[in-house]
Coordinates of C-alpha atoms in Angstrom, one line a residue:
M1 CA 29.6 1.5 -18.3
L2 CA 26.7 3.4 -16.9
R3 CA 25.6 4.9 -20.0
R4 CA 25.7 1.6 -21.4
Y5 CA 23.4 0.4 -19.3
L6 CA 21.0 3.7 -19.0
R7 CA 20.7 2.9 -22.5
L8 CA 19.6 -0.6 -21.8
L9 CA 16.9 0.8 -19.7
G10 CA 15.2 2.6 -21.6
V11 CA 15.1 0.1 -24.4
R12 CA 13.1 -1.9 -22.4
L13 CA 11.4 1.0 -21.1
R14 CA 10.8 1.7 -24.6
A15 CA 9.6 -1.8 -25.4
S16 CA 7.4 -2.0 -22.5
S17 CA 5.4 1.5 -23.5
L18 CA 4.6 -0.3 -27.2
L19 CA 3.7 -3.7 -25.8
A20 CA 1.5 -1.7 -23.6
M21 CA 0.4 0.7 -26.2
Q22 CA -0.6 -2.1 -28.7
Y23 CA -4.1 -2.3 -27.4
R24 CA -4.7 1.2 -26.4
A25 CA -8.4 0.0 -25.1
D26 CA -7.1 -2.3 -22.4
F27 CA -4.4 0.2 -21.2
L28 CA -6.8 2.7 -20.3
V29 CA -8.8 0.0 -18.8
D30 CA -6.3 -1.0 -16.7
G31 CA -5.0 2.5 -15.6
L32 CA -9.0 2.8 -14.7
I33 CA -8.6 -0.3 -12.8
S34 CA -5.7 1.4 -11.0
V35 CA -7.2 3.8 -9.9
F36 CA -10.4 2.3 -8.7
W37 CA -8.2 0.0 -6.3
M38 CA -6.5 3.0 -4.9
I39 CA -9.7 4.8 -4.1
T40 CA -10.6 1.3 -2.2
A41 CA -7.5 1.9 -0.2
L42 CA -8.9 4.9 1.1
V43 CA -11.6 3.4 2.5
P44 CA -10.2 2.2 5.5
L45 CA -9.1 4.9 6.6
F46 CA -12.5 6.9 6.1
V47 CA -14.1 4.3 8.3
V48 CA -11.7 4.5 11.1
F49 CA -11.9 8.1 11.0
Q50 CA -15.6 8.9 10.0
N51 CA -17.1 9.5 13.6
A52 CA -13.7 10.1 15.3
Q53 CA -12.8 13.8 15.9
R54 CA -9.5 13.1 17.3
D55 CA -5.6 11.8 16.3
I56 CA -5.3 8.0 16.2
E57 CA -1.8 7.6 18.0
G58 CA -1.1 11.3 17.0
W59 CA -2.2 11.1 13.5
S60 CA -4.9 13.3 12.3
F61 CA -6.8 12.7 9.3
G62 CA -4.7 14.7 7.1
E63 CA -1.4 13.2 8.6
S64 CA -2.7 9.8 7.7
L65 CA -3.7 10.9 4.3
L66 CA -0.1 11.6 3.8
V67 CA 1.2 8.0 4.3
I68 CA -1.5 6.7 2.1
G69 CA -0.5 8.9 -0.6
W70 CA 3.3 7.4 -0.9
F71 CA 1.7 3.8 -0.1
T72 CA -0.1 4.9 -3.3
L73 CA 2.9 5.9 -4.9
L74 CA 5.2 2.8 -3.8
Q75 CA 2.7 0.3 -4.4
G76 CA 2.6 1.9 -8.2
I77 CA 6.2 1.4 -8.4
L78 CA 6.3 -1.6 -6.8
E79 CA 3.7 -3.2 -8.9
G80 CA 4.2 -1.5 -12.3
A81 CA 8.2 -1.7 -12.2
I82 CA 9.5 -4.6 -9.3
N83 CA 7.3 -7.5 -9.7
P84 CA 6.6 -7.6 -13.5
S85 CA 10.0 -8.3 -13.9
L86 CA 11.2 -10.3 -11.2
T87 CA 8.4 -13.0 -10.7
G88 CA 9.3 -14.3 -14.2
V89 CA 12.9 -15.0 -12.5
V90 CA 10.8 -17.8 -11.1
E91 CA 9.6 -18.9 -14.3
H92 CA 12.9 -18.6 -15.2
I93 CA 13.9 -21.3 -12.5
R94 CA 11.6 -23.2 -13.0
K95 CA 11.7 -23.7 -17.0
G96 CA 15.3 -23.4 -16.7
T97 CA 15.5 -20.3 -19.3
L98 CA 17.7 -18.6 -16.5
D99 CA 20.5 -20.3 -18.7
F100 CA 19.9 -17.3 -22.1
V101 CA 19.8 -14.8 -19.2
L102 CA 23.0 -15.7 -17.9
L103 CA 24.2 -16.2 -21.3
K104 CA 23.7 -12.5 -22.6
P105 CA 26.8 -9.6 -22.0
A106 CA 25.1 -7.6 -19.6
D107 CA 24.7 -8.4 -15.8
A108 CA 22.3 -11.1 -14.9
Q109 CA 20.9 -8.9 -12.2
F110 CA 20.0 -6.0 -14.1
L111 CA 18.4 -8.0 -17.0
V112 CA 16.0 -9.6 -14.9
S113 CA 15.0 -6.6 -12.7
T114 CA 14.2 -4.4 -16.1
E115 CA 12.6 -7.3 -18.1
R116 CA 9.2 -6.0 -18.5
F117 CA 7.6 -3.0 -16.9
L118 CA 3.4 -2.1 -16.7
P119 CA 3.5 1.7 -17.8
W120 CA 0.0 2.3 -17.0
R121 CA 0.6 1.8 -13.3
I122 CA 2.1 5.5 -13.3
T123 CA -1.7 6.3 -12.2
N124 CA -0.6 6.1 -8.9
V125 CA 1.9 8.7 -8.9
F126 CA -0.7 10.9 -10.6
A127 CA -3.2 9.5 -7.9
A128 CA -0.4 10.2 -5.4
L129 CA -0.2 13.8 -6.2
V130 CA -3.6 14.2 -5.5
V131 CA -3.7 12.9 -2.5
F132 CA -0.7 14.9 -1.3
G133 CA -2.8 17.6 -2.2
Y134 CA -6.1 16.6 -0.3
A135 CA -4.2 15.8 2.6
F136 CA -2.4 19.4 2.8
H137 CA -5.4 21.3 2.1
R138 CA -7.3 19.3 4.9
L139 CA -4.1 20.6 7.2
G140 CA -4.1 23.8 5.9
R141 CA -0.4 24.2 5.2
V142 CA 2.0 23.9 2.3
P143 CA 4.8 21.3 2.9
S144 CA 8.6 23.2 3.0
L145 CA 11.2 22.8 0.3
L146 CA 13.5 21.6 2.4
G147 CA 10.5 18.7 3.8
V148 CA 10.0 17.9 0.1
G149 CA 13.8 17.4 -0.6
I150 CA 14.0 15.0 2.3
S151 CA 11.1 13.2 1.4
L152 CA 12.5 12.8 -2.4
V153 CA 15.6 11.2 -0.9
L154 CA 13.3 9.0 1.0
L155 CA 11.6 8.0 -2.3
V156 CA 15.0 6.5 -3.4
T157 CA 15.5 4.9 -0.1
S158 CA 12.3 3.5 -0.4
V159 CA 12.3 2.4 -3.7
L160 CA 15.6 0.4 -3.1
L161 CA 14.2 -1.3 0.4
L162 CA 11.2 -2.3 -1.7
Y163 CA 13.5 -3.7 -4.9
S164 CA 15.8 -5.5 -2.1
L165 CA 13.1 -6.8 -0.5
W166 CA 11.6 -8.5 -3.9
I167 CA 15.8 -9.5 -4.7
L168 CA 16.0 -11.3 -1.3
T169 CA 12.6 -13.1 -2.3
V170 CA 13.3 -14.1 -5.8
C171 CA 16.6 -15.4 -4.1
A172 CA 14.7 -18.1 -2.3
A173 CA 13.5 -19.5 -6.2
F174 CA 17.1 -20.6 -6.1
Y175 CA 16.1 -23.0 -3.3
V176 CA 12.8 -23.9 -2.9
V177 CA 11.4 -23.4 -6.6
K178 CA 7.7 -22.3 -6.1
V179 CA 7.8 -19.3 -4.3
D180 CA 3.8 -17.6 -5.4
N181 CA 3.1 -18.0 -1.7
L182 CA 5.9 -16.0 -0.4
S183 CA 5.2 -13.5 -3.0
Y184 CA 1.5 -12.8 -2.2
F185 CA 2.4 -13.2 1.6
F186 CA 5.2 -10.0 1.1
T187 CA 2.3 -8.7 -0.8
S188 CA 0.0 -8.8 1.8
I189 CA 2.4 -7.5 4.1
F190 CA 3.0 -4.6 2.2
D191 CA -0.6 -3.4 2.7
A192 CA 0.2 -2.4 6.4
A193 CA 2.3 0.4 5.2
R194 CA -0.7 2.6 4.2
W195 CA -1.1 3.3 8.1
P196 CA 1.2 4.9 10.3
A197 CA 3.9 3.3 12.0
P198 CA 2.8 4.2 15.5
V199 CA -0.3 2.4 15.0
F200 CA 1.7 -1.0 15.2
R201 CA 2.9 -1.9 19.0
G202 CA 5.4 -4.6 20.5
A203 CA 6.4 -7.1 18.1
L204 CA 4.8 -6.1 14.8
S205 CA 6.7 -2.4 15.3
F206 CA 10.2 -3.9 15.9
V207 CA 9.2 -6.2 12.8
F208 CA 8.4 -3.2 10.9
T209 CA 10.9 -1.3 11.4
F210 CA 13.7 -3.4 11.4
I211 CA 12.9 -6.8 9.6
I212 CA 10.5 -5.4 6.7
P213 CA 10.8 -2.0 6.8
L214 CA 7.2 -0.5 5.9
A215 CA 7.8 2.6 8.7
V216 CA 10.9 3.5 6.8
M217 CA 9.0 3.6 3.4
T218 CA 6.0 5.8 4.1
T219 CA 5.8 7.0 7.1
F220 CA 9.3 8.4 7.5
P221 CA 8.7 10.3 4.3
A222 CA 4.9 11.7 6.0
E223 CA 7.0 13.2 8.3
A224 CA 9.5 14.8 6.3
M225 CA 6.6 16.3 4.5
L226 CA 5.0 17.6 7.9
G227 CA 8.9 19.0 8.9
R228 CA 9.4 16.8 12.3
L229 CA 11.2 14.0 10.7
P230 CA 14.9 13.6 13.2
W231 CA 17.7 13.9 10.7
S232 CA 19.1 10.5 12.8
A233 CA 16.1 8.9 10.9
L234 CA 16.8 10.1 7.7
G235 CA 20.7 9.0 8.4
W236 CA 19.8 4.9 9.5
A237 CA 17.0 5.0 6.3
I238 CA 19.6 5.9 4.4
L239 CA 22.3 3.4 6.0
G240 CA 19.7 0.4 6.3
S241 CA 18.7 0.7 2.4
G242 CA 22.3 0.5 1.7
L243 CA 22.2 -2.4 3.6
F244 CA 19.8 -4.4 2.3
A245 CA 21.3 -3.4 -1.0
F246 CA 24.2 -5.2 -0.3
L247 CA 22.9 -8.0 1.2
S248 CA 20.6 -9.2 -1.6
R249 CA 23.5 -8.2 -4.0
Q250 CA 25.2 -10.6 -2.1
M251 CA 22.1 -13.0 -1.8
W252 CA 22.1 -13.1 -5.6
K253 CA 25.5 -13.6 -6.0
H254 CA 25.2 -16.7 -3.9
A255 CA 22.2 -17.9 -5.4
I256 CA 23.2 -17.7 -9.1
G257 CA 26.9 -19.5 -7.7
R258 CA 23.9 -22.6 -7.1
Y259 CA 22.2 -22.4 -10.1
T260 CA 22.7 -25.6 -12.1
S261 CA 20.9 -25.0 -15.1
A262 CA 18.3 -27.2 -16.8
S263 CA 20.9 -29.3 -18.9
S264 CA 22.6 -30.0 -15.9

């Protein structure tokens, strides 16, 4: 079963790549635009630290760059692998074409989640590696192998959290159909992940840790690379991402059960 779905995922990735490479000029332009937006994401950080020769909430400029690197990496995954497919679900529901997906001999959630990819967003991965390299150059050190290993585990939990939150957002389309504003709201909220979590206080700190766990997605991996993430935080991140994945799956099943198709 797993091999079958991996083969299907490979076919869909290849189809998306061929479609993207059909117009190579557009592919390159889109990649350059992606790099441009990544650079603009660094501007607020340079403005904040321009005349500040001190740490902000315990985070130096080099350490904050690590958070930016994780934000850049996850933004590429979000906009290249998660958004393109899941935003299409809303159109499927609105037009009634979700029927064709449900009739196919494969899991509907897998099919709608792998419908389309934007390969040129891989530029974010290379950009993130450049930011990581520059950050550690500023810090005058290199990450430990253990820190890199833990941050890779947190990359998996972060992607799972992002995907689960998007599934929960998409499920709302089964009830209110038009969730464009909700998706824009989620994207805007995700922009806050470019800042270290201690910057946020009070209610925002609680929301960005437990409700929309942006701190787990970018600040935790950065702390892991710095070798100062408590083991308990890693455990809670794994447990929390598993809980979000379980809730989103159950919500998807409930929403599909409520779907009445275009012909009803």
